[in-house]
C-alpha cells in the first residue's frame, strides 16, 4: 500500500511536471502573438507579422507536445486514481470534459487556420484566428483551474449514501472563491515564462549578431510583457492566493511559510532557513518580524496559527517540500521583477541592446520561470495533502483498488524513458526553429 | 439522459477511430508497402499533418466518458491498466517517429523513425481491436474466485495474457485467441482505410497497387468477419440476441457489410472519396454493431455474482447529466463546424502542401 501510493503519486507528479512545461508557454505566448499581429495591423510594419508567425511556429511545437503529454493526464485519472474518479467524476468530469470539448478544439482548430490560412482569410481574420487560439488556451487553463479549485475548496456538491459526490449546483463550480485568484495568478505566471522566452530569444539574436532587428523587437516586447506580468504575478494575484490559503487551508499556510510555533504578537516572514522536522523548528533562520501578519491581514500584530496549532494528521505530509517549493517560487519571482525592472530602465534610456551582461543574464534566466511555475503548482498540490479533495477525501483513499505497485512502477519507468525521447525531440525542433529565425515577408 | 450521452460518446469515439484510424492505417501501409523514399515521405506527411488534430477527438471523448459515466471510467481504465498505458506509449512513440524522421536528411536516420512509426501504428490498431474484443467478451467483474468477490463488484484487473490464451477461463487476460481475432480484424480494416486515405490524399506511385491490396485485404476481412462471428457465438451463445429482439438494430451490421461489399468494386470506383467513405462505413458499422449487441450493457460480467456494467448503473446523477447536456450540445455543434472548416481547408492532395512546422 505504501509503495502503491508512492508510485502513483510519483508517476502523476512526473507526468504533470513534464506536461506543464508546454502549456505554461503556450498560454502566455498566445497573448504575445495576438499583440504582434495586432501591431502589424496597426503599423503595417512587416517585422511584427514575421514575429507573430515565428512565435506561432514555437507555439505549434509546444502545443503538439502539450497534446501528447496531456492525454496521459486525462487517462491517469482512471488508470491510477480510479476510486477518486468514481467518487468525484460527476463533478470534476464536468470541467475536464468542457476543457476537452471547448478549449482544446478551439485551440487546435484555429492554430491550423492560423498556420495555413493567412492568404485565404486576409489580415483581419488572421488576427481573429490568433485571438481565438489565445482564447482557447486561456479557457483551457480556466477549466483546469476550476477542476483544481474544486479539489482545493470543494463547493456545490452533495454526498450520496454510497459515498459518491454528485453535482448539486453547476454554477458554484465557477463562482468558487478559490478559482479566480488562482486562475489569474497562473495566467500571469505563464505570461512571465513566455516573456522570458521571447526576451531571451531576442537576447540570443542580439548577442550572436544574427537576426538583430528581430532580436531587438523580441527583447523590447519580452521586457515590457515581462515587467508587467512579473509585477502582477506577485501583486495582486499572488497576494490574493496567499490570503485564500490562509483562510481555507490554514495548516498549509503555516507549513509553506515555515511557521512552527505560533507567535502571539504577529508572525514574522521567513526569508531563509531549513525546516527541521525532528526539533520542529527552522535551522539557520533569517526572518523579519511581523511582516507576514501585515501582508496577510494588513495588521502588524494579528496572530497567525503555526503548525503547533494543528493535529499531525491535518498537516501537509511533506512540510519541507512544501516550504521549499513556496520559497523558491517567491524568491525567483522577486528576482524576475528585479531583472525585468532593470532591463526596462535600460530600455527606456536606449542602452539595453548594448549592455551585454544584462543580455546574457536575460538569456540564461530562461529556465527559471519554468521552475517558478512548477514549484508554484507544487505549493498548491503539496499544500492540499494529505487530501485529494480538501477536508473530504484522503489521497490514500483515491487510488485504483486493483492495480498493483509492480505495474505502476513499470509504467512509471516507461514514461521516464519515453519522455526522455520526447524531450530530446522537443529541443531539436525548438532549437532548429530558433536557429533558422523568423522568415522575412516576401513581396 | 444516460441514453443520449451514451450515443454522443459512442459517436465521438467512432469519429476518433475513423479519423485517427486513417493515420494508423497509413502507418501500416507505410510499414509494409512503401518502398521508395518519395512514397515514404508523402505517406508520412499524409499522417503527420493530421494526427494531432485527430487525437483531439480522443481527449474530448475521454472527458465526456469521465463526466457522464465516472464509475465505468474508473473501472475500465484501472482494470485495463497495462494495455491502456501501452496505448499511450504507442501514441507518443508514433508521434516521435513521425516528427523525428524529417529532422535530418540521412537514410539510416529516416529508416529508424519510419520503422518506429509503422510498428507503433500497427500495434495501436491491434490494441484498439483487442480492446473492443475485451469489451464484447466481458471480464471477471469483482475478480470472483471460488464464488467470492475479491474486489468491489464493479472493479477488476486483467493481466496482458494468461498462459492458456483462452477467453473461456475464469480469469482471461487482455490478449486471448478471441480478442486477437478482433485485433487482427482491426489491423486489416485500418490498413484498408489507410490505403484509401493515401489514394485520396496523395499522388504516391503505389496508388494503383494499393487498390489491388485493398481488394485482397477485403477478402481476408470477409473471412475473418465470419470466423469472428462464429467464435463470438461460441463463447457467448446469446451474443446476437439483441438483434433478434430489436430488428431495427440490424441497420448497424448493414452499414458494415455494405462497406465491405462496396470495396470489392474498388477498381471500378472512379471517385476516391467514395471508396474512402466505404471504409469509414466499415469502421462505424463495426463499432456500432458491437455496442448495439451489448446494449444497455457496456461491460459484460463473466460471472453470475456481480452484475454487468450498464449505462444505468455507472452514470452520474440526473442533474449532472442534464446540466452537462446543455453545454455539451453547444460544444458538439462547434465541433462539427470545426471539423467541416478543417476538412475544407485541407481538401485536395497534400503532396505540395507546405507544413507549418
GROMACS .gro file of N, CA and C in nm, chain A residues 337-407:
model
  213
  337UNK      N    1   1.126   4.028  -1.105
  337UNK     CA    2   1.087   4.169  -1.101
  337UNK      C    3   1.212   4.256  -1.110
  338UNK      N    4   1.316   4.217  -1.035
  338UNK     CA    5   1.440   4.294  -1.036
  338UNK      C    6   1.502   4.300  -1.175
  339UNK      N    7   1.516   4.182  -1.239
  339UNK     CA    8   1.583   4.178  -1.370
  339UNK      C    9   1.501   4.253  -1.475
  340UNK      N   10   1.371   4.227  -1.476
  340UNK     CA   11   1.289   4.293  -1.576
  340UNK      C   12   1.281   4.444  -1.551
  341UNK      N   13   1.279   4.482  -1.423
  341UNK     CA   14   1.278   4.625  -1.391
  341UNK      C   15   1.405   4.693  -1.441
  342UNK      N   16   1.518   4.627  -1.417
  342UNK     CA   17   1.646   4.680  -1.461
  342UNK      C   18   1.650   4.690  -1.614
  343UNK      N   19   1.604   4.583  -1.679
  343UNK     CA   20   1.605   4.581  -1.825
  343UNK      C   21   1.515   4.692  -1.879
  344UNK      N   22   1.403   4.715  -1.815
  344UNK     CA   23   1.311   4.820  -1.859
  344UNK      C   24   1.379   4.957  -1.845
  345UNK      N   25   1.450   4.976  -1.734
  345UNK     CA   26   1.520   5.102  -1.710
  345UNK      C   27   1.620   5.130  -1.823
  346UNK      N   28   1.699   5.026  -1.859
  346UNK     CA   29   1.796   5.046  -1.966
  346UNK      C   30   1.729   5.060  -2.102
  347UNK      N   31   1.618   4.992  -2.119
  347UNK     CA   32   1.545   5.002  -2.244
  347UNK      C   33   1.496   5.146  -2.265
  348UNK      N   34   1.443   5.204  -2.158
  348UNK     CA   35   1.391   5.341  -2.166
  348UNK      C   36   1.503   5.440  -2.197
  349UNK      N   37   1.622   5.411  -2.143
  349UNK     CA   38   1.735   5.500  -2.170
  349UNK      C   39   1.803   5.467  -2.302
  350UNK      N   40   1.749   5.367  -2.374
  350UNK     CA   41   1.805   5.333  -2.505
  350UNK      C   42   1.937   5.258  -2.498
  351UNK      N   43   1.969   5.197  -2.383
  351UNK     CA   44   2.102   5.134  -2.370
  351UNK      C   45   2.095   4.983  -2.352
  352UNK      N   46   1.975   4.926  -2.358
  352UNK     CA   47   1.963   4.783  -2.330
  352UNK      C   48   2.039   4.697  -2.430
  353UNK      N   49   2.026   4.731  -2.561
  353UNK     CA   50   2.080   4.641  -2.664
  353UNK      C   51   2.232   4.635  -2.662
  354UNK      N   52   2.297   4.734  -2.600
  354UNK     CA   53   2.443   4.732  -2.594
  354UNK      C   54   2.496   4.682  -2.461
  355UNK      N   55   2.408   4.658  -2.366
  355UNK     CA   56   2.452   4.622  -2.231
  355UNK      C   57   2.460   4.470  -2.217
  356UNK      N   58   2.577   4.417  -2.258
  356UNK     CA   59   2.589   4.272  -2.272
  356UNK      C   60   2.565   4.191  -2.144
  357UNK      N   61   2.619   4.233  -2.028
  357UNK     CA   62   2.595   4.150  -1.909
  357UNK      C   63   2.446   4.127  -1.882
  358UNK      N   64   2.366   4.230  -1.905
  358UNK     CA   65   2.223   4.215  -1.880
  358UNK      C   66   2.159   4.124  -1.984
  359UNK      N   67   2.204   4.135  -2.111
  359UNK     CA   68   2.150   4.047  -2.215
  359UNK      C   69   2.184   3.901  -2.184
  360UNK      N   70   2.308   3.879  -2.140
  360UNK     CA   71   2.345   3.742  -2.101
  360UNK      C   72   2.257   3.692  -1.986
  361UNK      N   73   2.233   3.781  -1.890
  361UNK     CA   74   2.151   3.742  -1.775
  361UNK      C   75   2.011   3.701  -1.821
  362UNK      N   76   1.953   3.784  -1.907
  362UNK     CA   77   1.817   3.754  -1.954
  362UNK      C   78   1.816   3.621  -2.028
  363UNK      N   79   1.917   3.601  -2.114
  363UNK     CA   80   1.920   3.478  -2.194
  363UNK      C   81   1.932   3.355  -2.104
  364UNK      N   82   2.020   3.364  -2.004
  364UNK     CA   83   2.044   3.245  -1.920
  364UNK      C   84   1.935   3.222  -1.816
  365UNK      N   85   1.853   3.324  -1.791
  365UNK     CA   86   1.749   3.306  -1.689
  365UNK      C   87   1.631   3.225  -1.739
  366UNK      N   88   1.628   3.191  -1.868
  366UNK     CA   89   1.506   3.133  -1.925
  366UNK      C   90   1.454   3.006  -1.855
  367UNK      N   91   1.539   2.918  -1.799
  367UNK     CA   92   1.479   2.802  -1.730
  367UNK      C   93   1.405   2.839  -1.601
  368UNK      N   94   1.441   2.953  -1.541
  368UNK     CA   95   1.392   2.978  -1.406
  368UNK      C   96   1.243   3.010  -1.395
  369UNK      N   97   1.185   3.085  -1.491
  369UNK     CA   98   1.039   3.099  -1.481
  369UNK      C   99   0.967   2.964  -1.489
  370UNK      N  100   1.024   2.870  -1.564
  370UNK     CA  101   0.964   2.735  -1.568
  370UNK      C  102   0.968   2.673  -1.429
  371UNK      N  103   1.084   2.689  -1.364
  371UNK     CA  104   1.097   2.632  -1.229
  371UNK      C  105   0.998   2.700  -1.134
  372UNK      N  106   0.985   2.832  -1.148
  372UNK     CA  107   0.894   2.904  -1.059
  372UNK      C  108   0.749   2.858  -1.082
  373UNK      N  109   0.710   2.842  -1.207
  373UNK     CA  110   0.574   2.796  -1.236
  373UNK      C  111   0.549   2.658  -1.176
  374UNK      N  112   0.646   2.570  -1.193
  374UNK     CA  113   0.625   2.432  -1.148
  374UNK      C  114   0.628   2.424  -0.996
  375UNK      N  115   0.719   2.497  -0.933
  375UNK     CA  116   0.718   2.495  -0.786
  375UNK      C  117   0.589   2.558  -0.734
  376UNK      N  118   0.536   2.656  -0.808
  376UNK     CA  119   0.407   2.714  -0.768
  376UNK      C  120   0.299   2.608  -0.763
  377UNK      N  121   0.297   2.522  -0.865
  377UNK     CA  122   0.199   2.412  -0.863
  377UNK      C  123   0.227   2.313  -0.752
  378UNK      N  124   0.356   2.292  -0.722
  378UNK     CA  125   0.388   2.202  -0.610
  378UNK      C  126   0.332   2.258  -0.479
  379UNK      N  127   0.337   2.391  -0.466
  379UNK     CA  128   0.280   2.452  -0.345
  379UNK      C  129   0.132   2.415  -0.334
  380UNK      N  130   0.061   2.431  -0.447
  380UNK     CA  131  -0.083   2.402  -0.443
  380UNK      C  132  -0.108   2.255  -0.411
  381UNK      N  133  -0.030   2.166  -0.475
  381UNK     CA  134  -0.059   2.022  -0.464
  381UNK      C  135  -0.006   1.963  -0.333
  382UNK      N  136   0.116   2.003  -0.292
  382UNK     CA  137   0.167   1.952  -0.164
  382UNK      C  138   0.089   2.013  -0.048
  383UNK      N  139   0.046   2.138  -0.067
  383UNK     CA  140  -0.029   2.204   0.038
  383UNK      C  141  -0.163   2.138   0.065
  384UNK      N  142  -0.219   2.073  -0.038
  384UNK     CA  143  -0.350   2.011  -0.021
  384UNK      C  144  -0.341   1.877   0.051
  385UNK      N  145  -0.221   1.817   0.053
  385UNK     CA  146  -0.204   1.687   0.119
  385UNK      C  147  -0.238   1.700   0.268
  386UNK      N  148  -0.283   1.596   0.333
  386UNK     CA  149  -0.297   1.458   0.284
  386UNK      C  150  -0.425   1.432   0.207
  387UNK      N  151  -0.487   1.539   0.157
  387UNK     CA  152  -0.616   1.520   0.090
  387UNK      C  153  -0.602   1.528  -0.062
  388UNK      N  154  -0.692   1.458  -0.132
  388UNK     CA  155  -0.714   1.481  -0.274
  388UNK      C  156  -0.818   1.591  -0.290
  389UNK      N  157  -0.926   1.577  -0.214
  389UNK     CA  158  -1.029   1.680  -0.210
  389UNK      C  159  -1.026   1.734  -0.067
  390UNK      N  160  -0.990   1.862  -0.053
  390UNK     CA  161  -0.952   1.914   0.078
  390UNK      C  162  -1.061   1.891   0.182
  391UNK      N  163  -1.020   1.825   0.290
  391UNK     CA  164  -1.111   1.802   0.401
  391UNK      C  165  -1.208   1.686   0.381
  392UNK      N  166  -1.217   1.633   0.258
  392UNK     CA  167  -1.318   1.530   0.230
  392UNK      C  168  -1.260   1.393   0.198
  393UNK      N  169  -1.166   1.392   0.103
  393UNK     CA  170  -1.118   1.263   0.053
  393UNK      C  171  -0.967   1.259   0.063
  394UNK      N  172  -0.916   1.160   0.138
  394UNK     CA  173  -0.771   1.146   0.155
  394UNK      C  174  -0.708   1.088   0.028
  395UNK      N  175  -0.584   1.127   0.002
  395UNK     CA  176  -0.512   1.078  -0.116
  395UNK      C  177  -0.504   0.926  -0.118
  396UNK      N  178  -0.478   0.866  -0.001
  396UNK     CA  179  -0.466   0.718   0.004
  396UNK      C  180  -0.597   0.650  -0.036
  397UNK      N  181  -0.710   0.719  -0.018
  397UNK     CA  182  -0.839   0.657  -0.050
  397UNK      C  183  -0.879   0.677  -0.195
  398UNK      N  184  -0.793   0.741  -0.275
  398UNK     CA  185  -0.831   0.771  -0.413
  398UNK      C  186  -0.771   0.680  -0.517
  399UNK      N  187  -0.675   0.593  -0.475
  399UNK     CA  188  -0.602   0.517  -0.578
  399UNK      C  189  -0.683   0.399  -0.629
  400UNK      N  190  -0.639   0.344  -0.741
  400UNK     CA  191  -0.709   0.231  -0.803
  400UNK      C  192  -0.698   0.108  -0.713
  401UNK      N  193  -0.810   0.045  -0.682
  401UNK     CA  194  -0.805  -0.068  -0.588
  401UNK      C  195  -0.746  -0.196  -0.646
  402UNK      N  196  -0.738  -0.207  -0.779
  402UNK     CA  197  -0.697  -0.337  -0.834
  402UNK      C  198  -0.560  -0.335  -0.900
  403UNK      N  199  -0.496  -0.219  -0.908
  403UNK     CA  200  -0.367  -0.211  -0.977
  403UNK      C  201  -0.256  -0.230  -0.875
  404UNK      N  202  -0.161  -0.318  -0.906
  404UNK     CA  203  -0.055  -0.347  -0.808
  404UNK      C  204   0.061  -0.251  -0.825
  405UNK      N  205   0.144  -0.240  -0.718
  405UNK     CA  206   0.253  -0.143  -0.723
  405UNK      C  207   0.356  -0.181  -0.829
  406UNK      N  208   0.371  -0.311  -0.854
  406UNK     CA  209   0.466  -0.352  -0.958
  406UNK      C  210   0.428  -0.298  -1.094
  407UNK      N  211   0.299  -0.300  -1.123
  407UNK     CA  212   0.254  -0.247  -1.251
  407UNK      C  213   0.275  -0.096  -1.260
   0.00000   0.00000   0.00000
